Tab-separated table of C-alpha atoms in Angstrom:
chain	number	residue	atom	x	y	z
R	1	UNK	CA	7.971	16.257	0.274
R	2	UNK	CA	4.565	14.691	1.259
R	3	UNK	CA	4.129	13.962	-2.841
R	4	UNK	CA	7.584	12.509	-3.387
R	5	UNK	CA	6.911	10.022	-0.333
R	6	UNK	CA	3.124	9.364	-1.849
R	7	UNK	CA	4.499	8.559	-5.312
R	8	UNK	CA	7.112	5.949	-3.648
R	9	UNK	CA	4.365	4.163	-2.003
R	10	UNK	CA	2.263	4.110	-4.957
R	11	UNK	CA	5.196	2.538	-7.175
R	12	UNK	CA	5.820	0.050	-4.201
R	13	UNK	CA	2.005	-1.612	-4.667
R	14	UNK	CA	2.545	-3.210	-8.206
R	15	UNK	CA	5.853	-4.108	-7.007
R	16	UNK	CA	4.599	-6.402	-4.161
R	17	UNK	CA	1.991	-7.745	-6.775
R	18	UNK	CA	4.715	-8.769	-8.970
R	19	UNK	CA	6.693	-10.351	-6.138
R	20	UNK	CA	3.574	-12.243	-4.511
R	21	UNK	CA	3.229	-13.751	-8.285
R	22	UNK	CA	6.705	-14.633	-8.734
R	23	UNK	CA	7.094	-16.213	-5.507
R	24	UNK	CA	4.026	-18.274	-5.599
R	25	UNK	CA	5.007	-19.706	-9.179
R	26	UNK	CA	8.641	-20.544	-8.126
R	27	UNK	CA	7.213	-22.241	-4.489
R	28	UNK	CA	4.926	-24.584	-6.797
R	29	UNK	CA	7.585	-25.366	-9.339
R	30	UNK	CA	9.838	-26.571	-6.489
R	31	UNK	CA	9.947	-30.352	-6.143
R	32	UNK	CA	8.470	-31.750	-3.116
R	33	UNK	CA	4.192	-32.438	-2.427
R	34	UNK	CA	2.791	-30.315	1.071
R	35	UNK	CA	0.409	-33.369	1.388
R	36	UNK	CA	2.866	-35.777	2.028
R	37	UNK	CA	2.887	-34.547	5.671
R	38	UNK	CA	-0.632	-35.645	5.851
R	39	UNK	CA	-0.681	-38.820	3.905
R	40	UNK	CA	0.360	-42.165	5.288
R	41	UNK	CA	0.936	-45.580	3.506
R	42	UNK	CA	-2.248	-46.766	4.713
R	43	UNK	CA	-4.393	-44.584	3.086
R	44	UNK	CA	-5.947	-45.307	-0.369
R	45	UNK	CA	-5.956	-42.870	-3.298
R	46	UNK	CA	-9.260	-41.456	-3.002
R	47	UNK	CA	-8.149	-40.422	0.552
R	48	UNK	CA	-4.868	-38.834	-0.613
R	49	UNK	CA	-6.699	-37.115	-3.182
R	50	UNK	CA	-9.083	-35.775	-0.737
R	51	UNK	CA	-6.268	-34.441	1.699
R	52	UNK	CA	-5.001	-32.759	-1.572
R	53	UNK	CA	-8.313	-31.092	-2.377
R	54	UNK	CA	-8.976	-30.027	1.067
R	55	UNK	CA	-5.601	-28.389	0.814
R	56	UNK	CA	-6.308	-26.889	-2.563
R	57	UNK	CA	-3.616	-28.750	-4.244
R	58	UNK	CA	-6.447	-30.353	-6.837
R	59	UNK	CA	-6.826	-26.997	-8.825
R	60	UNK	CA	-4.504	-25.387	-11.575
R	61	UNK	CA	-1.518	-23.152	-9.840
R	62	UNK	CA	-3.228	-19.769	-11.327
R	63	UNK	CA	-6.457	-20.627	-9.718
R	64	UNK	CA	-4.711	-21.048	-6.349
R	65	UNK	CA	-2.982	-17.882	-6.506
R	66	UNK	CA	-5.817	-15.833	-7.065
R	67	UNK	CA	-7.781	-17.251	-4.188
R	68	UNK	CA	-4.433	-16.750	-2.242
R	69	UNK	CA	-4.379	-13.504	-3.095
R	70	UNK	CA	-7.906	-12.875	-2.426
R	71	UNK	CA	-7.981	-14.131	1.004
R	72	UNK	CA	-4.628	-12.315	1.681
R	73	UNK	CA	-6.215	-8.902	0.768
R	74	UNK	CA	-9.003	-9.619	3.103
R	75	UNK	CA	-7.059	-9.937	5.769
R	76	UNK	CA	-6.652	-13.991	5.936
R	77	UNK	CA	-2.893	-15.179	5.583
R	78	UNK	CA	-4.295	-18.917	6.362
R	79	UNK	CA	-3.459	-21.751	8.673
R	80	UNK	CA	0.059	-23.090	8.780
R	81	UNK	CA	0.248	-26.911	7.611
R	82	UNK	CA	2.877	-27.815	10.502
R	83	UNK	CA	1.284	-26.302	13.630
R	84	UNK	CA	-2.213	-26.021	12.389
R	85	UNK	CA	-2.360	-22.245	13.994
R	86	UNK	CA	-3.273	-18.912	12.113
R	87	UNK	CA	-0.064	-18.049	10.178
R	88	UNK	CA	-0.555	-14.156	11.507
R	89	UNK	CA	-0.449	-15.589	14.950
R	90	UNK	CA	2.804	-17.362	14.307
R	91	UNK	CA	4.398	-14.564	13.113
R	92	UNK	CA	3.099	-12.213	15.208
R	93	UNK	CA	5.114	-14.239	17.954
R	94	UNK	CA	8.413	-14.342	15.952
R	95	UNK	CA	8.471	-11.052	14.721
R	96	UNK	CA	9.678	-9.063	17.435
R	97	UNK	CA	12.641	-11.134	18.264
R	98	UNK	CA	14.055	-10.465	14.818
R	99	UNK	CA	13.232	-6.779	14.684
R	100	UNK	CA	15.080	-6.747	17.686
R	101	UNK	CA	17.870	-8.583	16.281
R	102	UNK	CA	18.116	-6.960	12.876
R	103	UNK	CA	17.712	-2.835	14.490
R	104	UNK	CA	20.846	-4.248	17.262
R	105	UNK	CA	22.891	-5.261	14.612
R	106	UNK	CA	21.921	-2.228	12.222
R	107	UNK	CA	22.862	0.379	15.370
R	108	UNK	CA	26.018	-1.886	15.861
R	109	UNK	CA	26.931	-1.484	12.375
R	110	UNK	CA	26.501	2.270	11.833
R	111	UNK	CA	27.914	3.283	15.379
R	112	UNK	CA	31.460	1.195	14.503
R	113	UNK	CA	31.599	2.093	10.639
R	114	UNK	CA	31.354	5.500	10.499
R	115	UNK	CA	33.955	6.949	13.179
R	116	UNK	CA	36.089	4.056	11.625
R	117	UNK	CA	35.496	4.983	8.066
R	118	UNK	CA	36.180	8.623	9.188
R	119	UNK	CA	39.121	8.069	11.164
R	120	UNK	CA	40.862	5.624	8.284
R	121	UNK	CA	40.348	8.083	5.517
R	122	UNK	CA	41.887	10.693	7.697
R	123	UNK	CA	44.859	8.361	8.134
R	124	UNK	CA	45.080	6.502	4.953
R	125	UNK	CA	47.633	3.773	4.438
R	126	UNK	CA	48.623	3.880	7.909
R	127	UNK	CA	48.656	0.790	10.050
R	128	UNK	CA	45.129	0.911	11.675
R	129	UNK	CA	44.028	1.823	7.647
R	130	UNK	CA	45.738	-1.459	6.746
R	131	UNK	CA	44.303	-3.690	9.928
R	132	UNK	CA	40.856	-2.557	9.119
R	133	UNK	CA	41.164	-3.243	5.332
R	134	UNK	CA	42.447	-6.900	6.023
R	135	UNK	CA	39.535	-7.440	8.393
R	136	UNK	CA	36.847	-5.812	6.147
R	137	UNK	CA	37.830	-8.515	3.274
R	138	UNK	CA	37.592	-11.140	6.127
R	139	UNK	CA	34.247	-10.023	7.023
R	140	UNK	CA	32.841	-9.919	3.495
R	141	UNK	CA	34.317	-12.935	2.546
R	142	UNK	CA	33.625	-15.428	5.611
R	143	UNK	CA	30.446	-17.773	5.602
R	144	UNK	CA	28.322	-16.522	8.449
R	145	UNK	CA	27.656	-20.057	9.600
R	146	UNK	CA	31.065	-20.449	10.275
R	147	UNK	CA	31.812	-17.263	11.907
R	148	UNK	CA	28.545	-18.329	14.373
R	149	UNK	CA	30.257	-21.643	15.335
R	150	UNK	CA	33.784	-19.600	15.546
R	151	UNK	CA	32.325	-17.289	18.074
R	152	UNK	CA	30.350	-20.312	19.956
R	153	UNK	CA	33.276	-21.940	20.543
R	154	UNK	CA	35.373	-19.497	21.885
R	155	UNK	CA	32.946	-17.717	24.118
R	156	UNK	CA	30.506	-20.173	24.921
R	157	UNK	CA	32.087	-23.414	25.351
R	158	UNK	CA	35.698	-22.346	26.045
R	159	UNK	CA	35.320	-19.267	27.987
R	160	UNK	CA	31.712	-19.359	29.331
R	161	UNK	CA	31.046	-15.857	28.874
R	162	UNK	CA	28.091	-15.801	26.868
R	163	UNK	CA	25.008	-18.358	26.306
R	164	UNK	CA	25.325	-20.284	22.942
R	165	UNK	CA	21.749	-20.606	21.983
R	166	UNK	CA	18.191	-19.424	22.557
R	167	UNK	CA	16.808	-15.845	23.481
R	168	UNK	CA	16.396	-16.481	27.402
R	169	UNK	CA	17.668	-18.823	30.290
R	170	UNK	CA	14.850	-20.991	31.614
R	171	UNK	CA	13.733	-19.336	34.854
R	172	UNK	CA	15.555	-15.706	34.370
R	173	UNK	CA	13.414	-13.213	33.146
R	174	UNK	CA	15.708	-10.245	33.101
R	175	UNK	CA	16.482	-7.924	30.019
R	176	UNK	CA	20.322	-8.422	30.856
R	177	UNK	CA	19.513	-12.242	29.996
R	178	UNK	CA	18.260	-11.304	26.539
R	179	UNK	CA	21.060	-9.292	25.912
R	180	UNK	CA	23.511	-11.564	26.598
R	181	UNK	CA	22.011	-14.026	24.600
R	182	UNK	CA	21.666	-11.655	21.872
R	183	UNK	CA	25.306	-10.391	21.937
R	184	UNK	CA	26.407	-13.627	19.832
R	185	UNK	CA	24.037	-13.475	16.828
R	186	UNK	CA	24.317	-9.480	16.892
R	187	UNK	CA	27.751	-9.259	16.198
R	188	UNK	CA	27.457	-12.245	13.570
R	189	UNK	CA	24.493	-10.430	11.966
R	190	UNK	CA	26.532	-7.055	11.713
R	191	UNK	CA	29.887	-8.544	10.786
R	192	UNK	CA	29.861	-8.098	6.956
R	193	UNK	CA	27.189	-4.769	6.848
R	194	UNK	CA	29.797	-3.216	9.053
R	195	UNK	CA	32.875	-4.155	6.948
R	196	UNK	CA	31.014	-2.914	3.777
R	197	UNK	CA	29.770	0.507	5.663
R	198	UNK	CA	33.010	1.127	6.909
R	199	UNK	CA	34.381	0.858	3.208
R	200	UNK	CA	31.941	3.060	1.645
R	201	UNK	CA	32.284	5.711	4.534
R	202	UNK	CA	35.883	5.759	3.835
R	203	UNK	CA	35.785	6.232	0.020
R	204	UNK	CA	32.980	8.788	0.180
R	205	UNK	CA	35.126	10.804	3.282
R	206	UNK	CA	38.555	10.509	1.013
R	207	UNK	CA	36.500	12.092	-1.883
R	208	UNK	CA	34.855	14.920	0.567
R	209	UNK	CA	38.566	15.705	1.354
R	210	UNK	CA	39.664	16.768	-1.661
R	211	UNK	CA	37.055	19.337	-2.063
R	212	UNK	CA	37.555	23.157	-2.030
R	213	UNK	CA	35.388	23.608	0.924
R	214	UNK	CA	37.719	21.666	2.984
R	215	UNK	CA	40.711	23.258	2.114
R	216	UNK	CA	39.263	26.679	2.751
R	217	UNK	CA	37.846	25.263	6.178
R	218	UNK	CA	41.513	23.968	6.733
R	219	UNK	CA	43.110	27.092	5.801
R	220	UNK	CA	40.692	29.209	8.433
R	221	UNK	CA	42.597	27.178	10.786
R	222	UNK	CA	39.801	25.112	12.040
R	223	UNK	CA	40.487	21.876	13.869
R	224	UNK	CA	40.823	18.952	11.752
R	225	UNK	CA	38.206	16.880	14.061
R	226	UNK	CA	35.660	19.775	13.758
R	227	UNK	CA	35.991	19.845	10.148
R	228	UNK	CA	35.705	15.747	9.780
R	229	UNK	CA	32.859	15.179	12.052
R	230	UNK	CA	30.703	18.742	11.161
R	231	UNK	CA	31.390	19.366	7.567
R	232	UNK	CA	32.825	16.142	6.249
R	233	UNK	CA	30.655	13.431	7.879
R	234	UNK	CA	27.317	15.241	6.745
R	235	UNK	CA	28.234	15.439	3.087
R	236	UNK	CA	29.249	11.953	3.384
R	237	UNK	CA	25.603	10.575	4.499
R	238	UNK	CA	24.069	9.971	1.123
R	239	UNK	CA	26.166	7.141	0.175
R	240	UNK	CA	25.642	5.497	3.763
R	241	UNK	CA	21.903	6.249	3.669
R	242	UNK	CA	21.796	4.393	0.173
R	243	UNK	CA	23.879	1.243	1.776
R	244	UNK	CA	21.778	1.422	4.819
R	245	UNK	CA	18.595	0.646	2.262
R	246	UNK	CA	20.720	-1.840	0.274
R	247	UNK	CA	21.681	-4.023	3.351
R	248	UNK	CA	18.097	-4.505	4.561
R	249	UNK	CA	17.709	-7.604	2.181
R	250	UNK	CA	21.219	-9.535	3.548
R	251	UNK	CA	20.111	-8.508	6.973
R	252	UNK	CA	16.824	-10.631	6.696
R	253	UNK	CA	18.730	-13.732	4.528
R	254	UNK	CA	21.318	-13.254	7.296
R	255	UNK	CA	18.695	-13.389	10.008
R	256	UNK	CA	17.396	-16.749	8.560
R	257	UNK	CA	21.296	-18.412	8.657
R	258	UNK	CA	21.997	-16.694	12.035
R	259	UNK	CA	18.762	-17.337	14.196
R	260	UNK	CA	19.004	-21.125	12.734
R	261	UNK	CA	22.491	-21.394	14.314
R	262	UNK	CA	21.840	-19.641	17.416
R	263	UNK	CA	18.462	-21.380	17.933
R	264	UNK	CA	16.905	-17.585	18.114
R	265	UNK	CA	13.136	-17.713	18.044
R	266	UNK	CA	12.400	-15.604	15.617
R	267	UNK	CA	11.271	-15.449	11.919
R	268	UNK	CA	14.209	-16.792	10.164
R	269	UNK	CA	14.187	-19.941	12.315
R	270	UNK	CA	10.605	-20.166	11.359
R	271	UNK	CA	11.227	-19.739	7.860
R	272	UNK	CA	13.739	-22.513	7.725
R	273	UNK	CA	11.537	-24.748	9.198
R	274	UNK	CA	8.410	-23.931	7.097
R	275	UNK	CA	10.758	-24.272	3.906
R	276	UNK	CA	11.880	-28.117	4.892
R	277	UNK	CA	8.153	-28.597	5.689
R	278	UNK	CA	6.777	-27.267	2.457
R	279	UNK	CA	4.351	-25.034	4.622
R	280	UNK	CA	2.993	-23.140	1.908
R	281	UNK	CA	0.754	-20.697	3.518
R	282	UNK	CA	3.526	-20.171	5.910
R	283	UNK	CA	6.321	-19.486	3.028
R	284	UNK	CA	4.047	-16.749	1.040
R	285	UNK	CA	3.428	-14.631	4.267
R	286	UNK	CA	7.243	-14.561	5.238
R	287	UNK	CA	7.954	-13.965	2.002
R	288	UNK	CA	5.541	-10.967	1.331
R	289	UNK	CA	6.466	-9.734	5.192
R	290	UNK	CA	10.324	-9.470	4.647
R	291	UNK	CA	9.554	-7.619	1.065
R	292	UNK	CA	7.351	-5.409	2.568
R	293	UNK	CA	10.182	-4.579	5.112
R	294	UNK	CA	12.694	-4.028	2.005
R	295	UNK	CA	10.537	-1.914	0.443
R	296	UNK	CA	9.854	-0.273	3.558
R	297	UNK	CA	13.525	0.202	4.262
R	298	UNK	CA	14.276	1.745	0.889
R	299	UNK	CA	11.297	4.226	1.608
R	300	UNK	CA	12.926	5.497	4.673
R	301	UNK	CA	16.133	5.925	2.625
R	302	UNK	CA	14.300	7.628	0.403
R	303	UNK	CA	13.010	10.013	3.144
R	304	UNK	CA	16.371	10.567	4.488
R	305	UNK	CA	17.578	11.511	1.258
R	306	UNK	CA	15.160	14.370	1.240
R	307	UNK	CA	15.548	15.057	4.982
R	308	UNK	CA	19.524	15.218	4.469
R	309	UNK	CA	19.772	16.919	0.866
R	310	UNK	CA	17.362	19.765	0.278
R	311	UNK	CA	18.157	19.631	-3.814
R	312	UNK	CA	15.920	16.624	-3.625
R	313	UNK	CA	13.679	18.299	-2.165
R	314	UNK	CA	13.515	20.991	-4.993
R	315	UNK	CA	13.540	18.093	-7.333
R	316	UNK	CA	16.757	19.344	-8.811
């Protein structure tokens, strides 16, 4: 098992270098000039060129990439062009709210989708199954920013049950206040992934219910719920682990939109501001960090595979 995990980690290293190279090239091909935020109309051409040189923009793109790579490998992510603060400090102050939001949405998705998928598979084509199918198609199709505005209108403006923006209320330092602020963005971020997970759990469960071992268990007189949760659910976990690993990129990209709409002080909002301002050091740092998060998620999915399925530990 340790050898397989080490192999996965070794395979991820060249992938990170490839992602960094492609991201750096695409970023420099994008229209715009980050030096424009420092250049005024009264400056001479020599002053403007001096500013570009101080930002390293006067060098060829390949030289700039290897210079960035060298400093990054030494642990220096540079300084933000917007705040003039170290990039690592800016990200460090934003990463915990984002991880909290993503973790809460993932827990909510799993908590709802597994029992719902099992139940709808057991009652296929019944009323609840049809309702869940209808809601799943809506959840997959609906734009997250539009769904966010609907929830804000209903629960914040009309009912006044939940706050609409931010992570804390000014003057209030309590965990419950943070939870209230996080309910709406968590629901939005988990809405689509819950629908996808539910459909996969249902599909996998339907396939397991047709297996011979289920027929044997039912013939022995075991209660249906016991068969469902003790035998069927265990064998339906593998596709769920796969989908959870694949859902991390959508969670990261969804956090950009959700945090911007709800004013959540996380990496998503920081990333949108950095892209708008062409803050190259911050964009590259966030790109690599999100890539590492996705690779770690896939690695955890592989480890779960090895734990759940003994055949994979034996290399079958």
